[in-house]
Coordinates of C-alpha atoms and ligand atoms in Angstrom, one line a residue:
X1 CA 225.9 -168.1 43.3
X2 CA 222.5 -167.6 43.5
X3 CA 220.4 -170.9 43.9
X4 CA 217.3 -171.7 40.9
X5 CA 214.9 -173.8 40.2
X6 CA 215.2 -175.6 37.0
X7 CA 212.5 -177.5 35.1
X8 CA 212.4 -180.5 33.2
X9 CA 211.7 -179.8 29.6
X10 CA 209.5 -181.8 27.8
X11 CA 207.5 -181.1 24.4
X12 CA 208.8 -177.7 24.0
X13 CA 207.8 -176.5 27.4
X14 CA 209.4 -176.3 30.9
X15 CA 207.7 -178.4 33.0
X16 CA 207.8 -179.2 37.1
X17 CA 207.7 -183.3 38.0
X18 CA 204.5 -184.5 39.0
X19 CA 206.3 -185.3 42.1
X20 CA 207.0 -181.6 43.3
X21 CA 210.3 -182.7 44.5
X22 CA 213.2 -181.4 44.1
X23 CA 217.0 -182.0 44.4
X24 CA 220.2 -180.1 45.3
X25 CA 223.0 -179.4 42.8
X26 CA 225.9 -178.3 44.8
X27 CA 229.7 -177.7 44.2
X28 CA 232.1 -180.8 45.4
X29 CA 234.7 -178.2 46.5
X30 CA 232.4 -176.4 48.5
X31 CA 229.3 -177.9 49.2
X32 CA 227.7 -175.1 50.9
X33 CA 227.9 -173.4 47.2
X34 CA 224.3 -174.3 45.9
X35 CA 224.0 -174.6 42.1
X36 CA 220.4 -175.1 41.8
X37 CA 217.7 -177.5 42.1
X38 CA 216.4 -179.5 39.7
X39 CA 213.2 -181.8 39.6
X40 CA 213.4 -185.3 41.3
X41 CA 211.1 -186.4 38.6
X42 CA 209.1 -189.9 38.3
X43 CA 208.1 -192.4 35.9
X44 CA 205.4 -190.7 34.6
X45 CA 207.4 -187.6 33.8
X46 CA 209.6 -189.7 31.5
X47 CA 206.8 -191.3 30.0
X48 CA 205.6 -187.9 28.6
X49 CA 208.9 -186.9 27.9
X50 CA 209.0 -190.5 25.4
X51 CA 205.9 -189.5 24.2
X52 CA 206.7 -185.9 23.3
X53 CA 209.9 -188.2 21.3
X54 CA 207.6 -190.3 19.7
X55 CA 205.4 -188.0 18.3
X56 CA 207.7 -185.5 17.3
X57 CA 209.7 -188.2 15.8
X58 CA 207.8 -188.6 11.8
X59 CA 208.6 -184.8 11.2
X60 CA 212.4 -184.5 12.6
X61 CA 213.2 -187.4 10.1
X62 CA 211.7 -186.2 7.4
X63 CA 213.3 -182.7 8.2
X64 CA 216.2 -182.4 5.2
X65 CA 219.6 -183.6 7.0
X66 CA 221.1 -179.9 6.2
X67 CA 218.2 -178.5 8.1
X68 CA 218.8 -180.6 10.8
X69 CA 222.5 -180.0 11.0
X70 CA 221.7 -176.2 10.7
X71 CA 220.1 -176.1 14.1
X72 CA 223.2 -178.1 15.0
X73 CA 225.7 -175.8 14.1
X74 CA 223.9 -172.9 15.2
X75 CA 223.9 -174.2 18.9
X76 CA 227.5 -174.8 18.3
X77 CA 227.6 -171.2 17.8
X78 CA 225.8 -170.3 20.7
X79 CA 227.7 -172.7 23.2
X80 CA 230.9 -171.0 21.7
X81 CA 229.0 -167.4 23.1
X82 CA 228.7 -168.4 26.6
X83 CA 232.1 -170.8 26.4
X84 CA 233.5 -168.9 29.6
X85 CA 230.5 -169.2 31.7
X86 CA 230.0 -173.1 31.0
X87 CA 233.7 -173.2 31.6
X88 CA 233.5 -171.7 35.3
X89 CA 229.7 -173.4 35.7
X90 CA 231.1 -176.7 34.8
X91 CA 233.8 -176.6 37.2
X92 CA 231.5 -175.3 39.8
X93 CA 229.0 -178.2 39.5
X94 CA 231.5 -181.0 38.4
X95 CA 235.1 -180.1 40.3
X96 CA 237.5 -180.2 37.5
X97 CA 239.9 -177.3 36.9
X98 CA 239.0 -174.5 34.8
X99 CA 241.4 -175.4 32.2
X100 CA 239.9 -179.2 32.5
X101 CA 236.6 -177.7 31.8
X102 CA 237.8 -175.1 29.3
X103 CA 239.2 -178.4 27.5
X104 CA 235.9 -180.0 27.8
X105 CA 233.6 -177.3 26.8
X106 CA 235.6 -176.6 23.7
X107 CA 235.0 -180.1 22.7
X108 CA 231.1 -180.1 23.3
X109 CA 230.7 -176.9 20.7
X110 CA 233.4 -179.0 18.4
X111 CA 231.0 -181.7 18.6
X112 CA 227.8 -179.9 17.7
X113 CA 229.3 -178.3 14.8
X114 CA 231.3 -181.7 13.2
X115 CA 228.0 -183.5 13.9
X116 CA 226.2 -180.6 12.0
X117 CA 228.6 -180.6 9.2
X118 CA 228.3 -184.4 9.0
X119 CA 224.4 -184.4 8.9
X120 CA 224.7 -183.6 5.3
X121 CA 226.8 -185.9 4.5
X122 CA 224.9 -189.1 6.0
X123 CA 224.6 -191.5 2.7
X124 CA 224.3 -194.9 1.7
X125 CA 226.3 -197.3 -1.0
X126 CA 225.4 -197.6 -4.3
X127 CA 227.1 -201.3 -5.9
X128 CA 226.9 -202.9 -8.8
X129 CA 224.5 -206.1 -9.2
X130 CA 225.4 -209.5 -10.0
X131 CA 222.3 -209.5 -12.3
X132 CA 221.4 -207.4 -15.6
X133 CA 219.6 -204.5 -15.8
X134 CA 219.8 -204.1 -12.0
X135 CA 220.9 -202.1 -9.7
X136 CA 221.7 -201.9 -5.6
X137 CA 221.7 -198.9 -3.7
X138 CA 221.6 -198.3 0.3
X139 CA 219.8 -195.8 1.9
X140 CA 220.3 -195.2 6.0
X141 CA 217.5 -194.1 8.5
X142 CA 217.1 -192.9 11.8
X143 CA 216.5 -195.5 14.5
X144 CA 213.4 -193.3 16.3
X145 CA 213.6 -192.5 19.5
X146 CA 217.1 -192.4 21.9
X147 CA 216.9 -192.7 25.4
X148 CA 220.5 -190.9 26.5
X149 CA 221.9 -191.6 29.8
X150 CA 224.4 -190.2 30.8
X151 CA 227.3 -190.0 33.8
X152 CA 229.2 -186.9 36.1
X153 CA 232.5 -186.9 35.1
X154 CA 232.3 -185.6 31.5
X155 CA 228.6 -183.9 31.7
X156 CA 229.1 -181.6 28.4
X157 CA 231.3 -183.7 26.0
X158 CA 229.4 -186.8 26.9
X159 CA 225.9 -186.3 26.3
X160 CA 227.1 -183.5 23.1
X161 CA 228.5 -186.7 21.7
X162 CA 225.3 -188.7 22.0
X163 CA 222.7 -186.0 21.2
X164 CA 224.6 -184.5 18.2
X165 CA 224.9 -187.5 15.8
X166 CA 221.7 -188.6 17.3
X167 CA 219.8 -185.7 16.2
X168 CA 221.9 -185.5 12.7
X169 CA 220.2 -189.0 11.4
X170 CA 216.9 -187.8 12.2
X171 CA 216.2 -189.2 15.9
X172 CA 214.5 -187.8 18.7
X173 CA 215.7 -187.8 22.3
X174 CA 214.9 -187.9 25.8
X175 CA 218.3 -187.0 28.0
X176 CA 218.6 -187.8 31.3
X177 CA 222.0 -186.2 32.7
X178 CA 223.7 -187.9 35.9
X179 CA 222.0 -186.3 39.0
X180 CA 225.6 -184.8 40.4
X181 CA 225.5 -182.7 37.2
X182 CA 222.3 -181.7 35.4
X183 CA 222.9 -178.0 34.8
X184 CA 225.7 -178.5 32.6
X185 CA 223.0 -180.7 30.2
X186 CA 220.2 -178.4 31.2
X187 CA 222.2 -175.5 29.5
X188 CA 223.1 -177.9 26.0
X189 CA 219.8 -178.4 24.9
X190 CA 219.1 -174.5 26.5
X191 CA 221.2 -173.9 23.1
X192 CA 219.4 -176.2 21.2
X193 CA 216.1 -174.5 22.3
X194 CA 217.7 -171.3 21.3
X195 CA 218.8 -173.1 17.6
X196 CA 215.1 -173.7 16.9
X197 CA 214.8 -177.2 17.4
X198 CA 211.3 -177.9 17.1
X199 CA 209.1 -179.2 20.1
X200 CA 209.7 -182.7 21.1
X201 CA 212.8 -183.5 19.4
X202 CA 214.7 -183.2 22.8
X203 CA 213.5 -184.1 26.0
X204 CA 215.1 -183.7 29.4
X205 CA 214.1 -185.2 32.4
X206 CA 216.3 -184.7 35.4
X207 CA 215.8 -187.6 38.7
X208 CA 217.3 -190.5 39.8
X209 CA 218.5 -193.2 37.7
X210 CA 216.6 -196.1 39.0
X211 CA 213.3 -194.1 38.0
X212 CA 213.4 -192.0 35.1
X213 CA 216.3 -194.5 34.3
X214 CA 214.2 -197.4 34.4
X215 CA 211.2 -195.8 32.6
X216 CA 213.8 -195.3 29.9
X217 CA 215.2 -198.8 29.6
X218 CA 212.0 -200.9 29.6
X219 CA 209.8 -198.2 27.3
X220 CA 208.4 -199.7 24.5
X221 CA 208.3 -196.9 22.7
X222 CA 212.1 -196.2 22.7
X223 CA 213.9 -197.6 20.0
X224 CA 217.3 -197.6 21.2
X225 CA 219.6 -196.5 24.6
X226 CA 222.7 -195.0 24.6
X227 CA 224.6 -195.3 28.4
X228 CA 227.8 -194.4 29.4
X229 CA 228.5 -195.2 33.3
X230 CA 229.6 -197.9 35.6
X231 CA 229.7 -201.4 34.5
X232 CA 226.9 -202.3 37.2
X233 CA 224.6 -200.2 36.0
X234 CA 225.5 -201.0 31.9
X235 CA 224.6 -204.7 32.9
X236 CA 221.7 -204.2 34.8
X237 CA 220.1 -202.0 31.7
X238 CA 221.8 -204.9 29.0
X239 CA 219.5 -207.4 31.8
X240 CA 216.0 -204.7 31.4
X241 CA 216.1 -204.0 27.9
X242 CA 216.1 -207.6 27.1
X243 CA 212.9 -208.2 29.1
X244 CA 211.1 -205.2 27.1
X245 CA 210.1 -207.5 24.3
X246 CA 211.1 -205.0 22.0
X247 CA 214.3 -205.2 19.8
X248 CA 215.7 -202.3 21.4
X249 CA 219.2 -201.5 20.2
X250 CA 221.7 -201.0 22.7
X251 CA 225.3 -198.9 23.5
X252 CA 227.1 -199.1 26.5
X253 CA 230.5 -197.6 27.3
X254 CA 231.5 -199.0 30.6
X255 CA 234.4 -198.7 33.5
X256 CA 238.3 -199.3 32.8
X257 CA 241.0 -200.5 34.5
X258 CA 243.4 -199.6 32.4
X259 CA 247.3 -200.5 31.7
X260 CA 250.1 -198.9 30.7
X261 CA 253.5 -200.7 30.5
X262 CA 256.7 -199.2 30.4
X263 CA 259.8 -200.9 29.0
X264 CA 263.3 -200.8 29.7
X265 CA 263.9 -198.9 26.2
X266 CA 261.5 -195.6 26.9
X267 CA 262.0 -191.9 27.8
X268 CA 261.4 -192.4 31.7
X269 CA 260.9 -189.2 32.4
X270 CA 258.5 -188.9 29.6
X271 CA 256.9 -192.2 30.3
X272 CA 256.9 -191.1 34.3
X273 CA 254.9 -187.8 32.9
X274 CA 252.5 -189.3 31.2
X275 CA 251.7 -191.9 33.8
X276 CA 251.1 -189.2 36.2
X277 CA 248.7 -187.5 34.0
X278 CA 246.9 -190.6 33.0
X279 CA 247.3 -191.4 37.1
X280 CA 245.9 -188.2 38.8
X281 CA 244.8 -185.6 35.7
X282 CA 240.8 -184.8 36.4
X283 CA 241.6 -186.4 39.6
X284 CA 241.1 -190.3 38.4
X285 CA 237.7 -189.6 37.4
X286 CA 237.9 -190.8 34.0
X287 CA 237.3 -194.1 32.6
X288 CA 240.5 -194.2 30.1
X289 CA 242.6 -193.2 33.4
X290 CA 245.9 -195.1 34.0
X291 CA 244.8 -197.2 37.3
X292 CA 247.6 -199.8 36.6
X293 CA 251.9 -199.3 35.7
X294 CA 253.2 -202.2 34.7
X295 CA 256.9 -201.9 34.9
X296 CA 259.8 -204.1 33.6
X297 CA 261.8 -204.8 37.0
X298 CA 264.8 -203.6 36.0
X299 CA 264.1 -200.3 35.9
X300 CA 261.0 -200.6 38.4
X301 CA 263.4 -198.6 41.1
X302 CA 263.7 -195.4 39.0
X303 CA 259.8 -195.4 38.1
X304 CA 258.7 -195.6 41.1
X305 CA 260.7 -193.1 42.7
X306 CA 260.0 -190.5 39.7
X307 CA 256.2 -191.1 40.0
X308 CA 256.4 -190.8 43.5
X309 CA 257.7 -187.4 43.2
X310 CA 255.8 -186.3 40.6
X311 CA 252.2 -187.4 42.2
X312 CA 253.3 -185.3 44.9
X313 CA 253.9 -182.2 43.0
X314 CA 250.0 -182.3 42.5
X315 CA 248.6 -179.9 44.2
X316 CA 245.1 -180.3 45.3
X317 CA 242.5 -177.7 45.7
X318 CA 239.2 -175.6 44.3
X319 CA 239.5 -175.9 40.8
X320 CA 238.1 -172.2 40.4
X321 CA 242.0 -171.2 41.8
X322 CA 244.7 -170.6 39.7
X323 CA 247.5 -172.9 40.6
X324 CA 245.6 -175.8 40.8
X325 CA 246.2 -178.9 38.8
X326 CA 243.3 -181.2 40.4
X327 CA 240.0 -180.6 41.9
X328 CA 237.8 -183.3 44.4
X329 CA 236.1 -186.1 43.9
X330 CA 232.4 -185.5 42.6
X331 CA 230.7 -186.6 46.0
X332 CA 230.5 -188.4 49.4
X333 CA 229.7 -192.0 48.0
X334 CA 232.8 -191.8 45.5
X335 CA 235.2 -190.3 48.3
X336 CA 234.2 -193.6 50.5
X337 CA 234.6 -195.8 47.7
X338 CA 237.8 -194.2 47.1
X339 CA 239.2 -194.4 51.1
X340 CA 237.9 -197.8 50.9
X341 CA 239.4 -199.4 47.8
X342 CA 242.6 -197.9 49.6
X343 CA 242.3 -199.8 53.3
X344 CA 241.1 -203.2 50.8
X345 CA 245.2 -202.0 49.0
X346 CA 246.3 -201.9 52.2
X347 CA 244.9 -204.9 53.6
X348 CA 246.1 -207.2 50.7
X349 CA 249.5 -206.4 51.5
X350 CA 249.9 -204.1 48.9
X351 CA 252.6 -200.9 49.9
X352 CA 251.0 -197.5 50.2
X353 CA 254.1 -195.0 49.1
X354 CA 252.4 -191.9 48.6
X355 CA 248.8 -190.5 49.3
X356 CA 246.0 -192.3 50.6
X357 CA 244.2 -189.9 52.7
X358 CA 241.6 -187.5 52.4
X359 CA 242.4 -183.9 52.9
X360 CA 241.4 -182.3 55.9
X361 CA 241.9 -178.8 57.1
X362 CA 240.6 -175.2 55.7
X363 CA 238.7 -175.0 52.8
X364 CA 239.7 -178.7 52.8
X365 CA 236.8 -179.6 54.8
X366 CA 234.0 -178.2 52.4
X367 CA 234.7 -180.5 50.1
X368 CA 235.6 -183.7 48.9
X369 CA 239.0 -183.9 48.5
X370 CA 241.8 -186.9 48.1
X371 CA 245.7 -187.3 47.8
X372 CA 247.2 -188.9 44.6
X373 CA 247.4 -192.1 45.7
X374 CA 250.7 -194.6 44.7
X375 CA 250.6 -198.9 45.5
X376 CA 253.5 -200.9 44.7
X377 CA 254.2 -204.2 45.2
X378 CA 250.7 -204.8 43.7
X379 CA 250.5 -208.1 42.6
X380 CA 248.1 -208.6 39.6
X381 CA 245.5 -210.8 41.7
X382 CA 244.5 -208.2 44.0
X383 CA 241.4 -205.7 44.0
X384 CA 243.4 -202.9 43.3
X385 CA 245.0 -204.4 40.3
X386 CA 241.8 -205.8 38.9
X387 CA 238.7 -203.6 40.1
X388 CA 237.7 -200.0 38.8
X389 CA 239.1 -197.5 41.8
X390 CA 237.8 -194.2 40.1
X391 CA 240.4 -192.0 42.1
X392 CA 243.6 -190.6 41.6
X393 CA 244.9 -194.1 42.5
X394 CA 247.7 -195.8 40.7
X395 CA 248.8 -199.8 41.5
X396 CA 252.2 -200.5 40.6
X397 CA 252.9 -204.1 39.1
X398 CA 256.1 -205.3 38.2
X399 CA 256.8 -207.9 35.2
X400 CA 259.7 -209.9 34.2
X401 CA 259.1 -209.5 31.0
X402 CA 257.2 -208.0 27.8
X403 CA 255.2 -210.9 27.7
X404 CA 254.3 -210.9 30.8
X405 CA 253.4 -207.8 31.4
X406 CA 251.1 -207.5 28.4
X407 CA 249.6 -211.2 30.0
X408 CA 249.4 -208.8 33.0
X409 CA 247.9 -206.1 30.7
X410 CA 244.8 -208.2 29.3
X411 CA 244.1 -210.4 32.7
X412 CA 241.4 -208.2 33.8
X413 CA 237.8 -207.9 32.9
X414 CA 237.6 -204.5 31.5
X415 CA 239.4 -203.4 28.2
X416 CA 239.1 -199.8 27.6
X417 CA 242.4 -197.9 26.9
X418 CA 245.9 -199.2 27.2
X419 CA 249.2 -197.6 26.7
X420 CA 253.0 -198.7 26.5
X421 CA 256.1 -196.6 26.8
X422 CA 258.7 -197.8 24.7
X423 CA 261.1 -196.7 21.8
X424 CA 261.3 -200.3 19.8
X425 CA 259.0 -200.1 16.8
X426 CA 258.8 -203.7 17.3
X427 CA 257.2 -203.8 20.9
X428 CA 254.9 -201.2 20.0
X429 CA 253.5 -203.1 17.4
X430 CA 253.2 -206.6 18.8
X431 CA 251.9 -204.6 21.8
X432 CA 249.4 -202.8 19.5
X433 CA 247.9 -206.3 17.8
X434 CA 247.8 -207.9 21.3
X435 CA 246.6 -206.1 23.7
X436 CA 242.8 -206.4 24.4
X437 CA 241.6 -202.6 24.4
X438 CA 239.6 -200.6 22.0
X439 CA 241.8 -197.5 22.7
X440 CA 245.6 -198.2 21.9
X441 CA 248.3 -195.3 22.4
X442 CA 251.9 -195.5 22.1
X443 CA 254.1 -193.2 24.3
X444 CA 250.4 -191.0 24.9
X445 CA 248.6 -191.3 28.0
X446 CA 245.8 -193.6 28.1
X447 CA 243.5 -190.7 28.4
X448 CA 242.9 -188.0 26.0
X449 CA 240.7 -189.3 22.9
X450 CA 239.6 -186.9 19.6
X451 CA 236.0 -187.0 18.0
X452 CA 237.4 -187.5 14.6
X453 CA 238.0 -191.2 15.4
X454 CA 235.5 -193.8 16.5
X455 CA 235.8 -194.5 20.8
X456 CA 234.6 -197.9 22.3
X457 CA 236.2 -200.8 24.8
X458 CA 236.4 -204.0 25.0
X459 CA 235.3 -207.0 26.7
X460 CA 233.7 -205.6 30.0
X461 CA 234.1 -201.9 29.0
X462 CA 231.7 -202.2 26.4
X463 CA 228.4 -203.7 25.0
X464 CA 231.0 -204.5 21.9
X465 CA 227.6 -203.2 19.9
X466 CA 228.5 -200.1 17.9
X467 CA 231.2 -197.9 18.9
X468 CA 230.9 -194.1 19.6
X469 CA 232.5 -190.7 18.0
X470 CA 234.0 -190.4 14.5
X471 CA 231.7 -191.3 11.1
X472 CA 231.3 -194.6 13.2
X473 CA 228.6 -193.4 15.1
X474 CA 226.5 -193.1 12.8
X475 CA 225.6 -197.2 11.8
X476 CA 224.0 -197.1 15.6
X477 CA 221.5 -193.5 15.2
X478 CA 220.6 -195.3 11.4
X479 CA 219.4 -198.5 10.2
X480 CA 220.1 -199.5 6.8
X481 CA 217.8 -199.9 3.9
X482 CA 219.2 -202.0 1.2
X483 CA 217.0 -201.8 -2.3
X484 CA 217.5 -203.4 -5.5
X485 CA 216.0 -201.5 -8.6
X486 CA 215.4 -203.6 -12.1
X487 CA 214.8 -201.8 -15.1
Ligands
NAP501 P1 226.5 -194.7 37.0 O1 226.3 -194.7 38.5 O2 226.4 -196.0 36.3 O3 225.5 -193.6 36.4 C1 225.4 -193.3 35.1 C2 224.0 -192.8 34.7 O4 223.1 -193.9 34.8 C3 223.5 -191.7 35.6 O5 222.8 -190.8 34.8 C4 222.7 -192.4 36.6 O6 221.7 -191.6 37.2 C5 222.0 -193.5 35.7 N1 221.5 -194.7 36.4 C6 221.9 -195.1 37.6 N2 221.2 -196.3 37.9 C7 220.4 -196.5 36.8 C8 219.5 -197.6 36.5 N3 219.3 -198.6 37.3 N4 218.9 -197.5 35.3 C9 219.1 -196.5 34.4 N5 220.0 -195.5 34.7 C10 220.6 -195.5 35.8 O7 227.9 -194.1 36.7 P2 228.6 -192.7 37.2 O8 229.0 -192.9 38.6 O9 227.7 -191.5 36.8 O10 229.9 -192.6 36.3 C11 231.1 -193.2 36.5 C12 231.2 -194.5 35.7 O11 231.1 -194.2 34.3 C13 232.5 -195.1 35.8 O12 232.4 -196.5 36.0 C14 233.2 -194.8 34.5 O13 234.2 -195.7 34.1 C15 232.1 -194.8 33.6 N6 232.4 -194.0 32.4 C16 232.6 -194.7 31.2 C17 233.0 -194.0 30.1 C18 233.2 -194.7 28.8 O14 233.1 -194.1 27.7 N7 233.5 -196.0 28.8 C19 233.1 -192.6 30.1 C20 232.9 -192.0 31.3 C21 232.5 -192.7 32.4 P3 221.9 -190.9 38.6 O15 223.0 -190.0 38.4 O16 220.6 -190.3 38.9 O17 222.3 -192.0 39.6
MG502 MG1 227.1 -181.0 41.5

C-alpha cells in the first residue's frame, strides 16, 4: 500500500501539527506494511481544534435537529459506498479478520443513519401541574463541546457511536482516535466532510494520548468527555477533569474481566462454542470478552476437554486470508503484556493446557501473533482470574455450586458483561438479578452487543455516569430544561 501523509483537521481545514512530527500507522500482521503517517500533534493543536468546537458550537445547535441528522445519514450513505475498502483498510490497520471488520464497518454506517433518524426525534416531557392554569414541559439541549477519546480495538464502531448521537443533540466535537488506528477515524469524519458538516463542528487531532489527551481533559472550554479505554487511563482522566474547575460531565467505559458460568443443565457443546468465541473471537481484544469459565465441577472434565479442542481449531494468521478465524494482537506493548500475564499464570500455579506462546516462523515473524491461550486450575484469587489479560486468554475456575460460582462471578473489580449457560429458567433469572454486570446474556456469548439498546458496566468498568448506545445516549449529549408556563 502506498504510505500518506494525513493531516489533522481542524476548523474545516487540513492542518499539519505545529510540531512537524509525524507517526507511523502500520499493519500488526505485517509491520513492514506502512498505512500512513499521521501528525504527532501537541497541545496547542488541540487547543485550536477546541476552539474551532467552541465557536462553531452557537450555530450547530441552533441548526434544526432534521438538518443535523441529514448530514448524518448522508455520511451513512457514503460510508455504505466505500464499505469494502474500510473493510480491508480496517483490517489492514487494526488486525481483525475481514469478516470481523465487515461486521464492524456495517455497524459504524448503522450507527450514522439510526443516530440520524433519531436526531428528529430528540424531545422533552410535557406533564401535568399540581397547580391551576399551569403547565410543565421539558425541553433538552446539547451539552457544547465533546472531547471524544477513543481506543484500537473497535476504531469505526466506537468513535461512530460517540460522534453520531453527539452531533444529533446539537454538539460539537474534537476526536482524538487511539494512535495504533487513526485512519480508520480519519476516513469517518472524511464522510462527514463529504455530508457537508459545516466547519468546526468536528475536529480531529491525531498524537499521543498523554498530550492532545491531556489538553482534552483539563480544557475549560470543553463541556463534557466521552472515553472508552483501559481502566488506568479512565481513572487518571476521572482524577484531571476534577481538577479543571469546571463541571465537566464525564463517560467512561472501562476494561472487563468477564464471567461466564456454565451449569450442569446446559447444551455443552453449545455452551463450549460460545465460550470459545467469547474466549478467542477478535483475538481477546475486546472488552466484553469471556477471560473467565466458571464451571460446576461435575461436569468441569468434559468442558475443559471440549474447549481445549475447540481453542485449538483456531487457526491463527493475516486476517486479509481467507481461512482465517483470528488475526494478531494490535502491537508490541500488548503482545508483552500478553506473554507476561501468561508466565504471572504460570507462576501462580495455575495449569497451562493449551497455547501460551507466541507464534514464530514465516510470515509469523512480521507480526504480532499469539496462540489461544487455556488455564485451569485457576483459583479465583489469582492475577489471571481477577486482572484484565486482553488476549485470547481464558482462566478456567471451577465451583461447587451456583452460588458459588456467581460469588465467584461478582468477586472481581470490573463488571462489564457476564454470561451463564444453562437450560433452568430459574437459574437464569436469579443469575440475571444477581450478578453485578451492565451486560447480561443468557446462553449468548458475553460479546456481541446491538445499538438499539443502551451499553454500560459496572463497578470498575464504568464511570456508572450515563450509559452509551440506544435512546439512552442521549440524557449525556443533552441537558434538560424543565419550564413551567402559567396562564
Ligand atoms: P488506552 O490505553 O486507555 O487508550 C485509550 C485512548 O486514550 C487512546 O486514544 C489513548 O491515546 C488515549 N490516552 C492514553 N493516555 C491518555 C491520557 N493520559 N489522557 C487522555 N487520553 C489518553 O486503551 P487502549 O489500549 O486503546 O484500549 C484497550 C482498553 O480499552 C481495554 O482496557 C478495554 O477493555 C477498553 N475498552 C473498553 C470498552 C468498553 O466499552 N467498556 C470498549 C473497548 C475497549 P494513544 O492511543 O495515543 O495512547
Ligand atoms: Mg496500525
Amino acid at each position: 500500500m502506498q504510505s500518506v501523509v494525513y493531516k489533522n483537521y481542524i476548523n474545516g481545514e487540513y492542518v499539519e501539527s505545529s510540531s512537524g512530527e509525524r507517526f507511523v500507522d502500520n499493519n500488526p500482521a505485517d509491520t513492514d506494511d506502512v498505512l500512513g503517517y499521521f501528525q504527532l500533534s501537541t497541545r496547542e493543536d488541540a487547543k485550536n481544534a477546541i476552539s474551532a468546537a467552541l465557536e462553531a458550537w452557537e450555530k450547530w445547535s441552533e441548526t434544526p435537529p432534521g438538518e443535523r441528522g441529514r448530514i448524518l445519514i448522508k455520511a451513512s450513505e457514503i460510508l455504505d459506498s466505500m464499505r469494502e475498502e474500510l473493510v480491508n483498510i480496517l483490517t489492514m490497520e487494526e488486525g481483525k479478520t475481514l469478516n470481523d471488520s465487515r461486521v464492524e464497518i456495517n455497524r459504524a454506517i448503522s450507527l450514522f443513519r439510526f443516530y440520524g433518524v433519531l436526531a428528529s426525534r430528540i424531545h422533552g416531557e410535557s406533564l401535568h401541574s399540581s397547580e391551576l392554569r399551569t403547565h410543565l414541559i421539558t425541553i433538552r439541549e446539547p451539552i457544547g463541546v465533546v472531547s471524544v477519546i477513543t481506543p484500537w480495538n473497535f476504531p469505526a464502531a466506537i468513535p461512530s457511536w460517540k460522534i453520531a448521537p453527539a452531533l444529533a443533540c446539537g454538539n460539537t466535537v474534537v476526536f482524538k482516535p487511539a494512535s495504533y488506528t487513526p485512519l480508520i477515524g480519519y476516513l469517518l469524519v472524511e464522510a462527514l466532510i463529504k455530508a457537508g458538516i459545516p466547519k468546526g463542528v468536528i475536529n480531529y487531532v491525531t498524537g499521543s494520548g498523554t498530550t492532545v489527551g491531556l489538553e482534552m481533559i483539563t480544557s475549560k472550554n470543553v463541556d463534557a468527555i466521552t472515553f472508552t479505554g483501559s481502566l488506568e487511563v479512565g481513572e487518571e482522566i476521572r482524577r484531571l477533569s476534577a481538577t479543571s474547575g469546571k463541571n465537566i460531565r464525564i463517560q467512561l467505559e472501562l476494561g472487563g474481566k468477564n464471567p461466564a458460568i456454565i451449569l450442569p443443565d446446559a447444551d455443552i457443546d453449545k455452551a463450549v462454542e460460545m465460550v470459545a468465541r467469547g474466549a478467542f473471537g477478535l483475538t481477546g481484544q475486546v472488552c466484553t470478552a469471556t477471560s473467565r469459565a466458571i464451571v460446576i465441577d461435575k461436569i468441569a472434565d468434559e468442558f475443559i476437554r471440549k474447549i481445549v479442542e475447540r481453542a485449538k481449531k483456531f487457526r491463527v494468521g493475516n486476517g486479509l486470508k481467507e481461512g482465517i478465524d483470528i488475526g494478531p494482537v494490535v502491537g508490541q506493548r500488548e503482545l508483552e503484556k500478553i506473554l507476561s500475564y501468561i508466565s504471572i499464570g504460570i507462576s501462580e500455579g495455575a495449569k497451562l493446557v493449551t497455547g501460551g506462546k507466541r507464534l514464530t516462523g514465516g510470515e509469523y515473524d512480521k507480526g504480532y501473533f499469539v496462540e489461544p491461550t487455556v488455564f485451569t486450575e485457576v483459583s479465583p484469587d489469582m492475577r489471571i482470574a481477577r486482572e484484565e489479560i486482553f488476549g485470547p486468554v481464558l482462566s478456567v475456575i471451577t465451583a461447587s455450586s451456583f452460588d458459588e460460582a456467581i460469588d465467584i462471578a461478582n468477586s472481581v473489580e470490573y463488571g462489564l458483561a457476564a454470561s451463564i449457560f444453562t437450560n433452568s429458567l430459574d437459574k437464569a433469572f436469579e443469575f440475571m438479578k444477581r450478578i453485578k454486570a451492565g451486560v447480561v446474556k443468557i446462553n449468548k456469548p458475553t460479546t456481541g452487543i446491538e445499538i438499539q439498546v443502551p451499553f454500560g458496566g459496572f463497578k470498575k468498568s464504568s464511570s456508572e455516569t450515563f450509559r452509551e448506545l440506544g435512546e439512552t445516549v442521549l440524557d449525556f449529549y443533552t441537558k434538560i430544561k424543565t419550564i413551567y408556563i402559567g396562564y
